mmCIF file of C-alpha atoms in Angstrom:
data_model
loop_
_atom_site.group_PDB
_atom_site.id
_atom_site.type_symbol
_atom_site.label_atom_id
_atom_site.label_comp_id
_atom_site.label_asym_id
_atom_site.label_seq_id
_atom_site.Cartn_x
_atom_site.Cartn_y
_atom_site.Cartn_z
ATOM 1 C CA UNK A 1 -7.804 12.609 -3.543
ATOM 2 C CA UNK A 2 -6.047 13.403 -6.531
ATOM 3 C CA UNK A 3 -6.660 10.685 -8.579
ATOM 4 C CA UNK A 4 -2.520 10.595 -8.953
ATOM 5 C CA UNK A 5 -2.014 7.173 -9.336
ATOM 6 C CA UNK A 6 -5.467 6.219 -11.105
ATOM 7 C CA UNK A 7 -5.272 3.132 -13.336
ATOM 8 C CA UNK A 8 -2.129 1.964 -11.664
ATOM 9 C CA UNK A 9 -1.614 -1.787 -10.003
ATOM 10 C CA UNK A 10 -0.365 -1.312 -6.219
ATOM 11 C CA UNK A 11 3.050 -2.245 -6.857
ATOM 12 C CA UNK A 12 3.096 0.584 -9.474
ATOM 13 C CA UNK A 13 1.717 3.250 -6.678
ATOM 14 C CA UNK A 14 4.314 1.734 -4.620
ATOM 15 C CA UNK A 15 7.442 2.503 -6.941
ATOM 16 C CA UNK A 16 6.086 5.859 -8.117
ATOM 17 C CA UNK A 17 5.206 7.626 -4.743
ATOM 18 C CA UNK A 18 8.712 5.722 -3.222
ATOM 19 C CA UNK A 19 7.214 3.334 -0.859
ATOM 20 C CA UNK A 20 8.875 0.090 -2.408
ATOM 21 C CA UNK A 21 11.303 -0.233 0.584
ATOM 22 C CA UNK A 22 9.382 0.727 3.341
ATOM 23 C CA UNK A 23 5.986 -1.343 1.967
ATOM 24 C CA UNK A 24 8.222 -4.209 2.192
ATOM 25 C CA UNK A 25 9.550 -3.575 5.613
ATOM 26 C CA UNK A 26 6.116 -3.472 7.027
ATOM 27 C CA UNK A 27 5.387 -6.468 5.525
ATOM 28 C CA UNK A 28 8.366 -8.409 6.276
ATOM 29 C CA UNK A 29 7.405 -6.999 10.224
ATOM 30 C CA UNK A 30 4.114 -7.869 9.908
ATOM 31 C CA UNK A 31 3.106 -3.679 10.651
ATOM 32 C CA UNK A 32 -0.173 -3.926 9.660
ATOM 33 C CA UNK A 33 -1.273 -0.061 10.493
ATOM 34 C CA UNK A 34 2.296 0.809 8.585
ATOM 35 C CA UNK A 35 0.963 -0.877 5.554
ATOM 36 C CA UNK A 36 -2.300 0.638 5.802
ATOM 37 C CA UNK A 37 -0.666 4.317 6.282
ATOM 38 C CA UNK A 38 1.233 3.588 3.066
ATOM 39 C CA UNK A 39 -1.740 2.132 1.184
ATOM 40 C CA UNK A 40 -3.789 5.053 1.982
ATOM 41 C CA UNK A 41 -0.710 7.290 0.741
ATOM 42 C CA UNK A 42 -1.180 6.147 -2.764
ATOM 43 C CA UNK A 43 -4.903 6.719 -2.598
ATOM 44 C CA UNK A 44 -5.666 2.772 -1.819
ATOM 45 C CA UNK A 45 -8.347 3.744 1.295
ATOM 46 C CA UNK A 46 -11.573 1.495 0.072
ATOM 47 C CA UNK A 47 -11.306 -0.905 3.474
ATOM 48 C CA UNK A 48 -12.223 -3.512 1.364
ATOM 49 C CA UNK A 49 -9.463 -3.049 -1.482
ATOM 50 C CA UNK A 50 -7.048 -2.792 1.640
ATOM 51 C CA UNK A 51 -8.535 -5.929 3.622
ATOM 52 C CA UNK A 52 -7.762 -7.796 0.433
ATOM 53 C CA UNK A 53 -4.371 -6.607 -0.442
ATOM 54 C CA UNK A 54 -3.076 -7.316 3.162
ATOM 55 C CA UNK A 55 -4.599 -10.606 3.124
ATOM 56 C CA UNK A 56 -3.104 -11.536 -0.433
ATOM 57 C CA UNK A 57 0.120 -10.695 1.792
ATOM 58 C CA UNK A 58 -0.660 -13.570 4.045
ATOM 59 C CA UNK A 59 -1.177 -11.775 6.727
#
């Protein structure tokens, strides 16, 4: 990793690497492995950190 987005909130990672759009696609569709590709895109790959975000999604 490069440590790229260090510091920065997920919707931050999201905006910078160019994700916004897509991140909410997935979500809206429910594409769980499509938000986990794009988490792990912005360095967010700690399964719990990722377990947690999807389920503050509601799904």
């Amino acid at each position: 990793m490069t440590e790229k987005y260090k510091g920065m909130t997920v919707n931050e990672r999201l905006y910078l690497g160019g994700f916004m759009n897509q991140f909410d696609e997935f979500v809206r569709t429910k594409n769980i492995d499509g938000i986990k590709n794009i988490l792990a895109k912005v360095e967010i790959t700690d399964e719990s950190s990722v377990r947690s975000i999807i389920e503050g999604l509601g799904l």
